[in-house]
Structure formats: C-alpha cells, structure tokens
mmCIF file with all atom_site columns, C-alpha atoms in Angstrom:
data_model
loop_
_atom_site.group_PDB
_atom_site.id
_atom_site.type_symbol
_atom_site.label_atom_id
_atom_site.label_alt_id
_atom_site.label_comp_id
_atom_site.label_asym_id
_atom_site.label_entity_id
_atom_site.label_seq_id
_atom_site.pdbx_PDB_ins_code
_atom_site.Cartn_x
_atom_site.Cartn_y
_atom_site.Cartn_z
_atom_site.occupancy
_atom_site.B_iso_or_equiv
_atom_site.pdbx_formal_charge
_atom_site.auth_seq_id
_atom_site.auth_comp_id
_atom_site.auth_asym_id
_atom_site.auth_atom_id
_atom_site.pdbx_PDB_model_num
ATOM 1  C CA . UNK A 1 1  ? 99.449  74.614 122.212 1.00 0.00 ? 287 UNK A CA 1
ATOM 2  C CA . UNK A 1 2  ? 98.371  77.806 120.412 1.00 0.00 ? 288 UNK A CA 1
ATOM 3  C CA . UNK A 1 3  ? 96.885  75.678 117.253 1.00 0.00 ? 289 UNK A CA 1
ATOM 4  C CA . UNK A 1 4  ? 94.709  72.806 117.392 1.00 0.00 ? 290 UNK A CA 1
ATOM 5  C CA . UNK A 1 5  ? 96.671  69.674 116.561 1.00 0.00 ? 291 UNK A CA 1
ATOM 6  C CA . UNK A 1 6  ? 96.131  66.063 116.290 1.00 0.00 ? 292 UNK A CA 1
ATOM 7  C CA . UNK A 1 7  ? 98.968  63.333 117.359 1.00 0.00 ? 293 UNK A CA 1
ATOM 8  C CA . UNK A 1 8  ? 97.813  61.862 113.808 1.00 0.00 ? 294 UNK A CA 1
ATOM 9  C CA . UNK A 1 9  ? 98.592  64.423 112.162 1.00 0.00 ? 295 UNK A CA 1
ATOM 10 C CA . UNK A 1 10 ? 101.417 63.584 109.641 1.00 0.00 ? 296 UNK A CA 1
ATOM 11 C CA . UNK A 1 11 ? 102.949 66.784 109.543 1.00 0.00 ? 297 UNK A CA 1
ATOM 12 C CA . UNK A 1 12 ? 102.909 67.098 113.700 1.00 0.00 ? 298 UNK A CA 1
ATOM 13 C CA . UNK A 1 13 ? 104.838 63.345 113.805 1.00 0.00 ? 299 UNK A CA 1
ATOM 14 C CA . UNK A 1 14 ? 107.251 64.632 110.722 1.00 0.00 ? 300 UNK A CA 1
ATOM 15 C CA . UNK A 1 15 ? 108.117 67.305 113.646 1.00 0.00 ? 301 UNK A CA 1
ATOM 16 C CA . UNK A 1 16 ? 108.049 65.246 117.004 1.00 0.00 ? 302 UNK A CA 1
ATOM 17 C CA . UNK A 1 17 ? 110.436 62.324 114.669 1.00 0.00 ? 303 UNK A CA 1
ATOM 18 C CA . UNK A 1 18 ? 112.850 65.519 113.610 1.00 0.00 ? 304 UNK A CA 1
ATOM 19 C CA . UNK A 1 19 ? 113.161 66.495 116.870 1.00 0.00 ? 305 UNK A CA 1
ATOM 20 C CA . UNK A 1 20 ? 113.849 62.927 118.296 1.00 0.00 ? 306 UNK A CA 1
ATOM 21 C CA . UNK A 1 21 ? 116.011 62.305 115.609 1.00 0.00 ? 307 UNK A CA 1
ATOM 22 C CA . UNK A 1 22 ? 118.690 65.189 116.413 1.00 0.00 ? 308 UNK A CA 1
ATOM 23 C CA . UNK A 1 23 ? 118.435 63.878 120.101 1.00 0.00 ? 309 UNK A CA 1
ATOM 24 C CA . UNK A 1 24 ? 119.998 60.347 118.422 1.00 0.00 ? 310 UNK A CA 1
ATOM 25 C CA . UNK A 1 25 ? 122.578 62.270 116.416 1.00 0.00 ? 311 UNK A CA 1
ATOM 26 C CA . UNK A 1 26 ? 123.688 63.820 119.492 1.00 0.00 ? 312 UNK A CA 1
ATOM 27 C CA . UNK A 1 27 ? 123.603 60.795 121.742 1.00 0.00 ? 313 UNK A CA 1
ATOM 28 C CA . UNK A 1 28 ? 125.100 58.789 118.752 1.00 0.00 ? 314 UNK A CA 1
ATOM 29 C CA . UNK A 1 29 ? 128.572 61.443 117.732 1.00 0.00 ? 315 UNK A CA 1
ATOM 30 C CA . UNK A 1 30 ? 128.700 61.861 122.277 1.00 0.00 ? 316 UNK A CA 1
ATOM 31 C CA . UNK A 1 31 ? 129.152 58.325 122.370 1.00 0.00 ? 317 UNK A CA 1
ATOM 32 C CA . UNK A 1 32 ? 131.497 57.570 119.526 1.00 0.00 ? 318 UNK A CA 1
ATOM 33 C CA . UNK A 1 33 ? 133.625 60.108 120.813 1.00 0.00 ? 319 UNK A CA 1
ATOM 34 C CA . UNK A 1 34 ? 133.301 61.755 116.897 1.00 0.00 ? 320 UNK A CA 1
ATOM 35 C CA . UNK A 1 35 ? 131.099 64.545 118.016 1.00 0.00 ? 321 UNK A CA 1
ATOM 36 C CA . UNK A 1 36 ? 131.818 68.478 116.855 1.00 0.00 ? 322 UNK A CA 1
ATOM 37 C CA . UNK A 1 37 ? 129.788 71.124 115.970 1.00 0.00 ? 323 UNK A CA 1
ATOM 38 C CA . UNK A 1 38 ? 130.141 70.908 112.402 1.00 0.00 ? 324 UNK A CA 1
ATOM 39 C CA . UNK A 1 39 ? 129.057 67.566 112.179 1.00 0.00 ? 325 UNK A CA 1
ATOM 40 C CA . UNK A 1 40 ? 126.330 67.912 114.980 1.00 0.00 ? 326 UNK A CA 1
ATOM 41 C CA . UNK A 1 41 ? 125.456 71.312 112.463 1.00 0.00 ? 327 UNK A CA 1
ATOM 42 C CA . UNK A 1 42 ? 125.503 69.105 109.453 1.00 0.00 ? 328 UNK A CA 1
ATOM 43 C CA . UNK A 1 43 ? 123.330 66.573 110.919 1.00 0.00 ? 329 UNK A CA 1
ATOM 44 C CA . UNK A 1 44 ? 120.653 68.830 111.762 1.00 0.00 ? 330 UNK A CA 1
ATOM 45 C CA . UNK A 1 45 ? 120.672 70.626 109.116 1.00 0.00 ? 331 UNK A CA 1
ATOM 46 C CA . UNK A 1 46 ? 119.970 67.342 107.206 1.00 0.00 ? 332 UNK A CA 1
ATOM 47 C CA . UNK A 1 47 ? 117.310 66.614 109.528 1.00 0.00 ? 333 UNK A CA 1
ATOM 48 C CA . UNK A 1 48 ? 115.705 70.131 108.907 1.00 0.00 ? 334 UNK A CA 1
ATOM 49 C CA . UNK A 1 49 ? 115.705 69.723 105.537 1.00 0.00 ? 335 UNK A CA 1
ATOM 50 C CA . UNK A 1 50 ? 114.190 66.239 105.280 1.00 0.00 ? 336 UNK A CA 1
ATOM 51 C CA . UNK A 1 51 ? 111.427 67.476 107.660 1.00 0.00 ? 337 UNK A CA 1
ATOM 52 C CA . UNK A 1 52 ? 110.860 70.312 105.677 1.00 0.00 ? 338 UNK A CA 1
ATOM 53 C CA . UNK A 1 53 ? 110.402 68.702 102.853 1.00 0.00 ? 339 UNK A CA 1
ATOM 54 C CA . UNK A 1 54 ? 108.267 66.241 103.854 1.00 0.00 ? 340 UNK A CA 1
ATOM 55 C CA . UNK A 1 55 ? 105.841 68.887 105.198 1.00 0.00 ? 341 UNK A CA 1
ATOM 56 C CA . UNK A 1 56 ? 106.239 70.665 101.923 1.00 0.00 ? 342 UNK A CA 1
ATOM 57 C CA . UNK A 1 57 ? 105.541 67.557 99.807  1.00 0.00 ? 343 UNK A CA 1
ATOM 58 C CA . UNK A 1 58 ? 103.000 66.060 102.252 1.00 0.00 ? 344 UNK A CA 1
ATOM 59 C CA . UNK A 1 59 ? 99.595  67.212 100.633 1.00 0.00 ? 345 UNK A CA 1
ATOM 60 C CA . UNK A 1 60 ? 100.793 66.147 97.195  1.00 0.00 ? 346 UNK A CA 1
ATOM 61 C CA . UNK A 1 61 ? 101.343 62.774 98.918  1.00 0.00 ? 347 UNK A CA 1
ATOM 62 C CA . UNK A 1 62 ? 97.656  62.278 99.377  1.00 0.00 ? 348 UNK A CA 1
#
C-alpha cells in the first residue's frame, strides 16, 4: 500500500465494509431480478455517503 495502515484502523474497516457492502447491493438487486443502474447508483451513492461520513465524524467519536 503506499500509506502505512493498520487492519484496526476504524477508518480502513469503514472502507473495506463500504466496499463489501456495494458487492451485497449488487448480488442482492442481481438476484431479485430488481437490479438497474439507478438503483445500483442510488445504493452506492448511499453507501459513499455513510462511509464518508463516518470517516469525517470518526475523530469526534473518540
């Protein structure tokens, strides 16, 4: 990796959950037979946001 990191790191799991998370949504609307791009779209752009924000808010969470 180009920075040091540590798997405990909150804000490193924030991103490996985020990621793992819009694998789900995709395996979730593929199975349902529901899935589009706008709603695939929406859905990570949810997941972006909620990731973002908890890296944001993280150090205030200490």
């Amino acid at each position: 990796m180009a920075f040091p990191t540590s798997w405990t790191d909150p804000r490193y799991l924030v991103a490996v959950s985020g990621v793992l998370a819009v694998g789900a949504l995709a395996v979730v609307l593929r199975s349902s037979g529901e899935f589009t791009p706008l709603l695939f779209g929406a859905g990570v752009l949810g997941v972006t946001v909620i990731a973002a924000a908890a890296m944001v808010l993280w150090p205030r969470i200490d």
